[in-house]
Short mmCIF file of C-alpha atoms in Angstrom, two decimals:
data_model
loop_
_atom_site.label_atom_id
_atom_site.label_comp_id
_atom_site.label_asym_id
_atom_site.label_seq_id
_atom_site.Cartn_x
_atom_site.Cartn_y
_atom_site.Cartn_z
CA MET H 727 70.35 119.89 74.26
CA LEU H 728 69.82 119.09 77.89
CA ALA H 729 66.25 120.24 77.49
CA ASN H 730 65.44 116.99 75.72
CA PHE H 731 66.76 114.96 78.66
CA ASP H 732 64.32 113.41 81.06
CA PHE H 733 66.22 113.04 84.30
CA ASP H 734 63.05 112.16 86.10
CA VAL H 735 63.33 108.65 84.69
CA ILE H 736 66.25 108.13 87.05
CA ARG H 737 64.27 109.29 90.07
CA ARG H 738 61.38 107.07 89.12
CA SER H 739 63.55 104.00 88.80
CA LEU H 740 65.84 104.63 91.77
CA SER H 741 64.39 101.96 94.00
CA TYR H 742 64.55 99.34 91.26
CA LEU H 743 68.10 100.34 90.34
CA PHE H 744 69.47 100.30 93.84
CA ILE H 745 67.32 97.91 95.84
CA ASP H 746 67.29 95.23 93.15
CA GLY H 747 70.21 96.06 90.88
CA MET H 748 72.88 97.38 93.22
CA THR H 749 72.07 94.81 95.90
CA PHE H 750 72.68 92.07 93.35
CA THR H 751 75.91 93.68 92.16
CA LEU H 752 77.29 94.17 95.68
CA THR H 753 76.25 90.71 96.84
CA LEU H 754 77.89 89.14 93.81
CA THR H 755 81.04 91.22 94.34
CA ALA H 756 81.32 90.39 98.04
CA LEU H 757 80.65 86.67 97.64
CA SER H 758 82.94 86.35 94.61
CA ALA H 759 85.76 88.18 96.37
CA THR H 760 85.42 86.01 99.48
CA GLY H 761 85.20 82.78 97.52
CA GLY H 762 87.95 83.88 95.15
CA LEU H 763 90.22 84.70 98.07
CA ILE H 764 89.64 81.33 99.74
CA PHE H 765 90.19 79.30 96.57
CA GLY H 766 92.94 81.64 95.41
CA THR H 767 94.81 81.08 98.66
CA LEU H 768 94.46 77.32 98.27
CA ILE H 769 95.76 77.51 94.70
CA ALA H 770 98.68 79.69 95.84
CA LEU H 771 99.50 77.13 98.55
CA MET H 772 99.35 74.36 95.96
CA ARG H 773 101.72 76.24 93.71
CA LEU H 774 104.16 76.83 96.54
CA SER H 775 103.76 73.38 98.10
CA GLY H 776 106.86 71.95 96.47
CA TYR H 777 104.90 68.99 95.14
CA ARG H 778 105.47 69.15 91.42
CA VAL H 779 102.15 67.68 90.28
CA MET H 780 100.09 69.95 92.53
CA GLY H 781 102.07 73.00 91.48
CA TRP H 782 101.67 72.06 87.86
CA ILE H 783 97.89 71.63 88.13
CA ALA H 784 97.54 74.95 89.95
CA GLY H 785 99.74 76.73 87.42
CA LEU H 786 97.78 75.32 84.53
CA TYR H 787 94.52 76.42 86.10
CA VAL H 788 95.74 79.97 86.61
CA ASP H 789 97.12 80.25 83.08
CA PHE H 790 93.94 78.80 81.63
CA MET H 791 91.65 81.21 83.47
CA ARG H 792 93.78 84.20 82.67
CA SER H 793 93.90 83.37 78.99
CA LEU H 794 90.15 83.54 78.47
CA PRO H 795 87.96 86.63 78.20
CA LEU H 796 85.77 86.85 81.27
CA VAL H 797 82.61 87.44 79.30
CA LEU H 798 83.21 84.21 77.38
CA VAL H 799 83.65 82.25 80.58
CA ILE H 800 80.43 83.71 81.99
CA PHE H 801 78.58 82.77 78.86
CA TRP H 802 80.00 79.29 78.61
CA PHE H 803 79.44 78.57 82.23
CA TYR H 804 75.83 79.58 82.17
CA PHE H 805 75.11 77.18 79.35
CA LEU H 806 77.55 74.44 80.28
CA VAL H 807 77.04 74.02 84.02
CA PRO H 808 73.55 72.49 83.65
CA TYR H 809 74.98 69.82 81.36
CA ILE H 810 78.02 69.18 83.54
CA GLY H 811 75.62 68.84 86.46
CA GLN H 812 73.53 66.40 84.49
CA TRP H 813 76.60 64.42 83.55
CA LEU H 814 77.91 64.36 87.12
CA THR H 815 74.63 63.35 88.75
CA GLY H 816 73.51 61.11 85.91
CA SER H 817 70.12 62.79 85.85
CA SER H 818 67.96 62.66 82.75
CA ARG H 819 67.68 66.42 82.34
CA PRO H 820 70.12 69.31 82.54
CA ILE H 821 70.41 70.48 86.15
CA LYS H 822 68.81 73.85 86.68
CA VAL H 823 71.33 76.35 87.98
CA GLY H 824 70.02 79.81 88.59
CA ALA H 825 71.63 82.75 86.87
CA PHE H 826 72.94 84.00 90.21
CA ALA H 827 74.53 80.69 91.22
CA SER H 828 76.03 80.24 87.78
CA SER H 829 77.54 83.71 87.66
CA LEU H 830 78.77 83.40 91.25
CA ILE H 831 80.60 80.14 90.45
CA THR H 832 82.11 81.74 87.35
CA PHE H 833 83.37 84.78 89.20
CA ILE H 834 84.76 82.74 92.08
CA MET H 835 86.68 80.52 89.67
CA PHE H 836 87.87 83.45 87.64
CA GLU H 837 88.87 85.61 90.57
CA ALA H 838 90.57 82.65 92.27
CA ALA H 839 93.13 82.72 89.48
CA TYR H 840 93.87 86.41 90.03
CA PHE H 841 93.75 86.31 93.82
CA SER H 842 96.05 83.28 93.84
CA GLU H 843 98.75 85.25 92.07
CA ILE H 844 98.37 88.08 94.56
CA MET H 845 98.50 85.71 97.53
CA ARG H 846 101.47 83.90 96.02
CA ALA H 847 103.38 87.16 95.83
CA GLY H 848 102.27 87.90 99.39
CA ILE H 849 103.48 84.55 100.72
CA GLN H 850 106.77 84.93 98.88
CA SER H 851 107.25 88.38 100.40
CA ILE H 852 107.52 86.81 103.89
CA SER H 853 111.14 86.17 104.78
CA ARG H 854 112.09 82.50 105.07
CA GLY H 855 113.10 83.03 108.66
CA GLN H 856 109.45 83.38 109.67
CA PRO H 857 108.30 79.86 108.77
CA ALA H 858 111.64 78.58 110.09
CA ALA H 859 110.99 80.23 113.46
CA ALA H 860 107.46 78.85 113.51
CA SER H 861 108.62 75.29 112.80
CA ALA H 862 111.40 75.64 115.34
CA LEU H 863 108.68 76.29 117.93
CA GLY H 864 107.01 73.03 116.95
CA LEU H 865 104.19 74.38 114.79
CA THR H 866 103.20 72.05 111.97
CA TYR H 867 103.24 73.16 108.34
CA ALA H 868 99.51 73.86 108.42
CA GLN H 869 99.75 75.82 111.68
CA THR H 870 102.73 77.78 110.35
CA MET H 871 100.68 78.81 107.34
CA ARG H 872 97.50 79.48 109.31
CA TYR H 873 98.97 81.52 112.16
CA VAL H 874 102.23 82.97 110.87
CA VAL H 875 102.56 83.16 107.09
CA LEU H 876 99.06 83.76 105.74
CA PRO H 877 98.04 86.51 108.19
CA GLN H 878 101.18 88.45 107.23
CA ALA H 879 100.78 87.73 103.52
CA PHE H 880 97.14 88.82 103.67
CA ARG H 881 98.02 92.01 105.50
CA ASN H 882 100.84 92.87 103.10
CA MET H 883 98.61 92.25 100.11
CA LEU H 884 95.41 93.83 101.43
CA PRO H 885 95.63 96.99 99.28
CA VAL H 886 96.21 94.91 96.13
CA LEU H 887 93.41 92.49 97.04
CA LEU H 888 91.02 95.40 97.57
CA THR H 889 92.04 97.05 94.31
CA GLN H 890 91.37 93.77 92.53
CA THR H 891 87.98 93.69 94.26
CA ILE H 892 87.17 97.12 92.84
CA VAL H 893 87.99 95.76 89.38
CA LEU H 894 85.75 92.80 90.19
CA PHE H 895 82.96 95.19 91.19
CA GLN H 896 83.11 96.69 87.70
CA ASP H 897 83.49 93.30 86.03
CA THR H 898 80.30 91.96 87.60
CA SER H 899 78.44 94.18 85.14
CA LEU H 900 79.34 91.56 82.52
CA VAL H 901 76.56 89.32 83.85
CA TYR H 902 74.56 91.64 81.61
CA VAL H 903 75.13 89.04 78.86
CA LEU H 904 72.93 86.63 80.84
CA SER H 905 70.30 89.38 81.04
CA ILE H 906 70.51 89.36 84.80
CA PRO H 907 69.27 92.56 86.44
CA ASP H 908 72.45 93.64 88.19
CA PHE H 909 72.89 97.40 88.47
CA LEU H 910 73.86 97.87 84.84
CA GLY H 911 71.31 95.30 83.71
CA ALA H 912 68.56 97.10 85.63
CA ALA H 913 69.60 100.46 84.22
CA SER H 914 69.60 99.06 80.74
CA LYS H 915 66.15 97.53 81.19
CA VAL H 916 64.72 100.86 82.26
CA ALA H 917 66.58 102.59 79.45
CA GLN H 918 65.09 100.37 76.82
CA ARG H 919 61.62 100.33 78.31
CA ASP H 920 61.39 104.11 78.49
CA GLY H 921 63.59 104.86 75.51
CA ARG H 922 65.96 106.87 77.71
CA LEU H 923 69.28 105.27 76.82
CA VAL H 924 71.51 108.32 77.23
CA GLU H 925 70.18 109.29 80.64
CA MET H 926 70.31 105.79 82.08
CA TYR H 927 73.75 104.85 80.76
CA LEU H 928 75.10 108.20 81.85
CA PHE H 929 73.69 107.68 85.31
CA ALA H 930 75.07 104.14 85.49
CA ALA H 931 78.52 105.42 84.54
CA VAL H 932 78.37 108.12 87.23
CA VAL H 933 77.39 105.59 89.87
CA TYR H 934 80.14 103.09 88.96
CA PHE H 935 82.65 105.90 88.77
CA THR H 936 81.68 107.39 92.13
CA ILE H 937 81.71 104.10 94.01
CA SER H 938 85.01 102.94 92.48
CA CYS H 939 86.65 106.29 93.12
CA ILE H 940 85.61 106.44 96.75
CA ALA H 941 86.71 102.84 97.24
CA SER H 942 90.11 103.51 95.63
CA TYR H 943 90.58 106.51 97.87
CA GLY H 944 89.72 104.33 100.87
CA VAL H 945 92.31 101.74 99.78
CA ARG H 946 94.98 104.43 99.46
CA ARG H 947 94.27 105.71 102.95
CA LEU H 948 94.35 102.17 104.32
CA GLN H 949 97.66 101.60 102.57
CA SER H 950 99.29 104.58 104.23
CA ARG H 951 97.91 103.53 107.60
CA ILE H 952 99.29 100.01 107.24
CA ALA H 953 102.63 101.48 106.16
CA ILE H 954 102.88 103.39 109.45
CA ILE H 955 102.15 100.38 111.60
CA ARG H 956 104.96 98.33 110.10
CA MET F 318 121.63 65.04 124.91
CA ILE F 319 122.57 66.05 121.35
CA GLU F 320 124.64 63.55 119.38
CA ILE F 321 125.92 64.56 115.96
CA SER F 322 127.58 61.72 114.13
CA HIS F 323 129.31 61.74 110.73
CA VAL F 324 126.98 64.33 109.23
CA ASN F 325 127.55 65.18 105.57
CA LYS F 326 125.57 67.72 103.63
CA TRP F 327 125.77 68.85 100.04
CA TYR F 328 124.06 71.87 98.50
CA SER F 329 124.87 70.48 95.08
CA PRO F 330 126.80 67.40 93.97
CA THR F 331 129.97 69.47 93.83
CA PHE F 332 129.47 71.72 96.84
CA GLN F 333 129.74 70.07 100.22
CA VAL F 334 128.81 72.32 103.16
CA LEU F 335 129.31 69.83 106.00
CA LYS F 336 132.06 67.23 105.95
CA ASP F 337 131.86 64.32 108.35
CA CYS F 338 130.88 66.41 111.37
CA THR F 339 130.87 64.51 114.66
CA THR F 340 130.36 66.03 118.09
CA SER F 341 127.96 66.05 120.99
CA VAL F 342 126.44 68.24 123.66
CA ALA F 343 125.91 66.63 127.05
CA LYS F 344 123.09 67.52 129.39
CA GLY F 345 123.81 70.82 131.10
CA GLU F 346 126.75 71.51 128.83
CA VAL F 347 127.34 74.80 127.04
CA VAL F 348 129.09 74.37 123.70
CA VAL F 349 130.18 77.35 121.61
CA VAL F 350 130.64 76.87 117.87
CA CYS F 351 132.85 79.40 116.14
CA GLY F 352 134.66 79.78 112.86
CA PRO F 353 134.93 82.07 109.84
CA SER F 354 131.93 82.98 107.66
CA GLY F 355 130.86 80.19 105.37
CA SER F 356 132.42 77.54 107.56
CA GLY F 357 129.08 75.75 107.96
CA LYS F 358 128.49 76.48 111.63
CA SER F 359 125.01 77.94 111.11
CA THR F 360 124.13 75.11 108.77
CA LEU F 361 125.24 72.56 111.36
CA ILE F 362 123.10 74.05 114.13
CA LYS F 363 120.09 74.20 111.78
CA CYS F 364 120.57 70.51 111.03
CA VAL F 365 120.21 69.75 114.73
CA ASN F 366 116.47 70.52 114.71
CA ALA F 367 116.07 69.57 111.06
CA LEU F 368 115.46 73.06 109.75
CA GLU F 369 118.10 72.06 107.20
CA PRO F 370 118.06 68.57 105.75
CA PHE F 371 121.29 66.60 105.46
CA GLN F 372 122.06 63.64 103.25
CA ASP F 373 124.31 61.47 105.36
CA GLY F 374 124.97 60.70 109.01
CA THR F 375 122.73 60.89 112.08
CA ILE F 376 121.74 63.43 114.70
CA THR F 377 119.87 62.34 117.80
CA ILE F 378 118.30 64.53 120.45
CA ASP F 379 117.48 62.89 123.76
CA GLY F 380 117.61 59.51 122.01
CA LEU F 381 115.32 60.54 119.12
CA LYS F 382 116.74 60.42 115.63
CA VAL F 383 116.22 63.75 113.85
CA ASN F 384 116.61 62.39 110.32
CA ASP F 385 114.28 59.44 110.76
CA PRO F 386 111.10 59.86 108.69
CA LYS F 387 109.15 58.26 111.54
CA THR F 388 110.17 60.95 114.02
CA ASN F 389 107.46 63.47 114.83
CA LEU F 390 109.50 66.54 113.92
CA PRO F 391 107.14 69.25 115.18
CA LYS F 392 107.02 67.53 118.54
CA LEU F 393 110.78 67.13 118.67
CA ARG F 394 111.34 70.76 117.67
CA SER F 395 108.93 71.96 120.31
CA ARG F 396 111.31 70.52 122.91
CA VAL F 397 114.38 72.29 121.53
CA GLY F 398 114.41 76.06 121.71
CA MET F 399 116.00 78.02 118.92
CA VAL F 400 117.08 81.64 118.72
CA PHE F 401 117.86 83.16 115.32
CA GLN F 402 120.23 85.85 114.14
CA HIS F 403 117.38 88.07 112.97
CA PHE F 404 115.10 87.37 115.97
CA GLU F 405 112.17 86.27 113.78
CA LEU F 406 109.46 87.48 116.10
CA PHE F 407 106.08 87.37 114.39
CA PRO F 408 105.50 91.03 113.45
CA HIS F 409 101.71 90.80 113.24
CA LEU F 410 101.40 89.60 116.85
CA THR F 411 102.03 91.49 120.07
CA ILE F 412 104.91 90.43 122.30
CA ILE F 413 102.71 88.41 124.63
CA GLU F 414 100.90 86.83 121.66
CA ASN F 415 104.30 85.84 120.27
CA LEU F 416 104.99 84.05 123.54
CA ARG F 417 101.55 82.45 123.68
CA LEU F 418 101.14 81.13 120.14
CA ALA F 419 103.18 77.92 120.30
CA GLN F 420 102.31 77.27 123.94
CA GLN F 421 98.64 77.17 123.00
CA LYS F 422 98.81 75.59 119.54
CA VAL F 423 101.58 73.07 120.18
CA LEU F 424 101.49 72.32 123.90
CA GLY F 425 97.74 72.83 124.21
CA ARG F 426 98.03 75.19 127.16
CA GLY F 427 95.06 77.42 127.96
CA GLN F 428 95.14 81.14 127.35
CA GLU F 429 95.54 81.98 131.04
CA GLU F 430 98.31 79.52 131.68
CA ALA F 431 100.17 80.58 128.53
CA THR F 432 99.82 84.25 129.46
CA ALA F 433 101.05 83.64 133.00
CA LYS F 434 104.03 81.68 131.75
CA GLY F 435 104.77 84.30 129.11
CA MET F 436 104.61 87.18 131.58
CA LYS F 437 106.89 85.34 133.99
CA LEU F 438 109.50 84.90 131.26
CA LEU F 439 109.14 88.49 130.06
CA GLU F 440 109.78 89.61 133.61
CA ARG F 441 112.83 87.42 133.66
CA VAL F 442 114.30 89.07 130.56
CA GLY F 443 113.25 92.48 131.89
CA LEU F 444 110.54 93.26 129.35
CA LYS F 445 107.30 92.84 131.26
CA GLU F 446 106.18 96.39 130.38
CA GLN F 447 106.48 95.70 126.65
CA ALA F 448 103.99 92.80 126.62
CA GLN F 449 101.29 94.63 124.67
CA LYS F 450 103.61 96.21 122.11
CA PHE F 451 104.43 94.93 118.65
CA PRO F 452 107.92 93.65 117.81
CA ALA F 453 108.68 96.62 115.52
CA GLN F 454 108.28 98.95 118.50
CA LEU F 455 111.17 97.27 120.35
CA SER F 456 114.91 97.65 119.88
CA GLY F 457 116.94 94.80 118.42
CA GLY F 458 118.29 93.79 121.81
CA GLN F 459 114.80 93.77 123.29
CA GLN F 460 113.46 91.74 120.38
CA GLN F 461 116.17 89.16 120.81
CA ARG F 462 115.42 88.88 124.52
CA VAL F 463 111.76 88.35 123.65
CA ALA F 464 112.85 85.65 121.20
CA ILE F 465 114.75 83.90 123.98
CA ALA F 466 111.74 84.17 126.27
CA ARG F 467 109.52 82.77 123.50
CA ALA F 468 111.78 79.75 123.15
CA LEU F 469 111.94 79.26 126.93
CA ALA F 470 108.14 79.34 127.19
CA MET F 471 108.12 75.88 125.61
CA ASP F 472 110.14 74.47 128.54
CA PRO F 473 112.87 73.21 126.20
CA ILE F 474 115.34 70.50 127.14
CA ALA F 475 118.06 72.30 125.16
CA MET F 476 118.57 75.66 123.47
CA LEU F 477 120.18 76.39 120.11
CA PHE F 478 121.49 79.87 119.37
CA ASP F 479 122.35 80.80 115.79
CA GLU F 480 124.52 83.93 115.97
CA PRO F 481 122.15 85.62 118.42
CA THR F 482 124.12 88.87 118.64
CA SER F 483 125.49 89.31 115.10
CA ALA F 484 122.62 91.50 113.94
CA LEU F 485 122.71 93.76 116.99
CA ASP F 486 124.20 97.18 117.56
CA PRO F 487 127.21 96.92 119.88
CA GLU F 488 125.49 98.54 122.84
CA MET F 489 122.72 95.95 122.75
CA ILE F 490 124.90 92.88 122.66
CA SER F 491 125.54 92.71 126.38
CA GLU F 492 121.86 92.78 127.39
CA VAL F 493 121.33 89.67 125.28
CA LEU F 494 124.52 87.97 126.46
CA ASP F 495 123.56 88.63 130.09
CA VAL F 496 120.35 86.66 129.60
CA MET F 497 122.30 83.84 127.95
CA VAL F 498 124.93 83.78 130.70
CA ASP F 499 122.19 83.47 133.34
CA LEU F 500 120.64 80.65 131.38
CA ALA F 501 123.97 78.84 131.11
CA ARG F 502 124.61 79.21 134.83
CA GLU F 503 121.22 77.68 135.58
CA GLY F 504 122.38 74.54 133.83
CA MET F 505 120.55 74.84 130.50
CA THR F 506 121.97 72.66 127.75
CA MET F 507 123.12 75.09 125.09
CA MET F 508 124.69 75.00 121.67
CA VAL F 509 125.71 78.50 120.63
CA VAL F 510 127.04 79.65 117.29
CA THR F 511 128.73 82.97 118.04
CA HIS F 512 131.77 85.16 117.61
CA GLU F 513 131.48 86.42 121.16
CA MET F 514 134.62 84.93 122.64
CA GLY F 515 133.99 86.75 125.91
CA PHE F 516 130.80 84.75 126.29
CA ALA F 517 132.66 81.56 125.43
CA LYS F 518 135.35 82.29 128.01
CA LYS F 519 132.75 83.05 130.66
CA VAL F 520 130.36 80.13 130.44
CA ALA F 521 131.29 77.64 127.73
CA HIS F 522 132.43 74.17 128.67
CA ARG F 523 133.65 73.32 125.21
CA VAL F 524 134.49 75.22 122.05
CA ILE F 525 134.11 73.82 118.55
CA PHE F 526 136.03 75.49 115.75
CA MET F 527 134.78 74.92 112.22
CA ASP F 528 136.34 75.77 108.89
CA ARG F 529 135.19 74.88 105.37
CA GLY F 530 132.50 72.52 106.60
CA GLU F 531 134.76 70.57 108.91
CA ILE F 532 135.04 70.45 112.66
CA VAL F 533 138.69 71.35 112.95
CA GLU F 534 138.88 71.59 116.69
CA ASP F 535 136.62 70.32 119.45
CA ALA F 536 138.23 71.06 122.79
CA LYS F 537 137.64 72.06 126.37
CA LYS F 538 137.44 75.84 126.73
CA GLU F 539 140.74 76.07 128.65
CA GLU F 540 142.58 74.08 126.01
CA PHE F 541 141.05 76.00 123.14
CA PHE F 542 141.90 79.44 124.49
CA GLY F 543 145.19 78.24 125.96
CA GLN F 544 146.78 76.68 122.94
CA PRO F 545 144.62 75.54 120.04
CA ARG F 546 146.18 72.60 118.27
CA SER F 547 145.34 73.60 114.71
CA ASP F 548 146.98 76.46 112.85
CA ARG F 549 143.68 77.58 111.45
CA ALA F 550 142.12 77.98 114.88
CA GLN F 551 145.19 79.86 116.06
CA GLN F 552 144.97 82.23 113.12
CA PHE F 553 141.26 82.74 113.68
CA LEU F 554 141.73 83.48 117.36
CA SER F 555 144.61 85.85 116.78
CA LYS F 556 142.48 87.79 114.35
CA ILE F 557 139.37 88.15 116.46
CA LEU F 558 141.11 88.55 119.83
CA SER F 559 143.70 91.07 118.72
CA HIS F 560 141.38 94.05 119.18
#
């Protein structure tokens, strides 16, 4: 059976798969994770602020994002953002947003909802004595968060944040619906061009599996190292 | 220095934790607050620097009203040192970073000045060698001494202690009390919630006895240990001094 396989198609397309496809995937993952963490932290702070309206808005946002299938959001965003842009700027034509920018915004917004729940748990895991001690020293609320609470929350939650990032790395393959050449998209293009579907999808699976596995192992090692320090 | 006047605090409409508390701490005075668990003594001391809000009454520190919305609370708190039962050192920072943080971010001191000040205070509490370690690497007694040094680094006009030795193993209590006794003898204004009656006998000027949210007794040390006027204080003392 293997005799019918043409594994050379992989070798021939390696540079396209990795230099174009994987670079896109990793860039999208890294930027989405960073943006998601920043916005997620802000949303978590809003939820924990004690101001009812802010908490309510943040809660609604998180519930909304988590109740929609990611692929639907990606799709909607790609087609909606140009019109929202048009409406916001009052221009006569839909604003052109590249596929990359559109998918980046989508992932940041989507991941913000997940990261905010992780950061919220992280902030709540800090004993109340810590912010009390910080305020007693004269630090303002913002300084208390910036220098005392968030660094600890981030450190406590780092393994969970990284695990979520690995999930994100796999989820970025959904930009496939916008026919963007991320790693999976590139593999699929080659597969269809050369009629080598089995080989290419098999290879893509192996690559995703290997990277995710190594990353998970790294997270586990990090976790045990952090556990010793504390 | 610290004026507490008719302070009332409720946790819920039916549960009053502080009932009409009135007392004061003069400059250079050491006041010990004692009483059974749940008597409101920790709550009262936390009200002094507004870590706990209260509904009624006033507290002023050095003429500034704590419960006035116009008061710059962070600034006021930076001038009053506080030491907690569970030390509350920042575990992600080294000892010297713990001492530097508020000096730099609140008082605007430079890194060098803050380090110098921090090292001087660590030397004073006998922990200069531990400067680069993390809090978790120190014993409870050492951590509490660092916490005192951290508060002193802000050059406070008064110090509040909320049961500073209750979370410590017995053999570590004296190393913390020694630091506090030195501080008291140097004329620091101190309000100390504690069960350490030996400390009270040694350096306190006045002793306040609280029970069920009320200040039951507020007397000079000699009077309090000689013959407390209230039955409740007598009972309390006989229980904790009998061993």
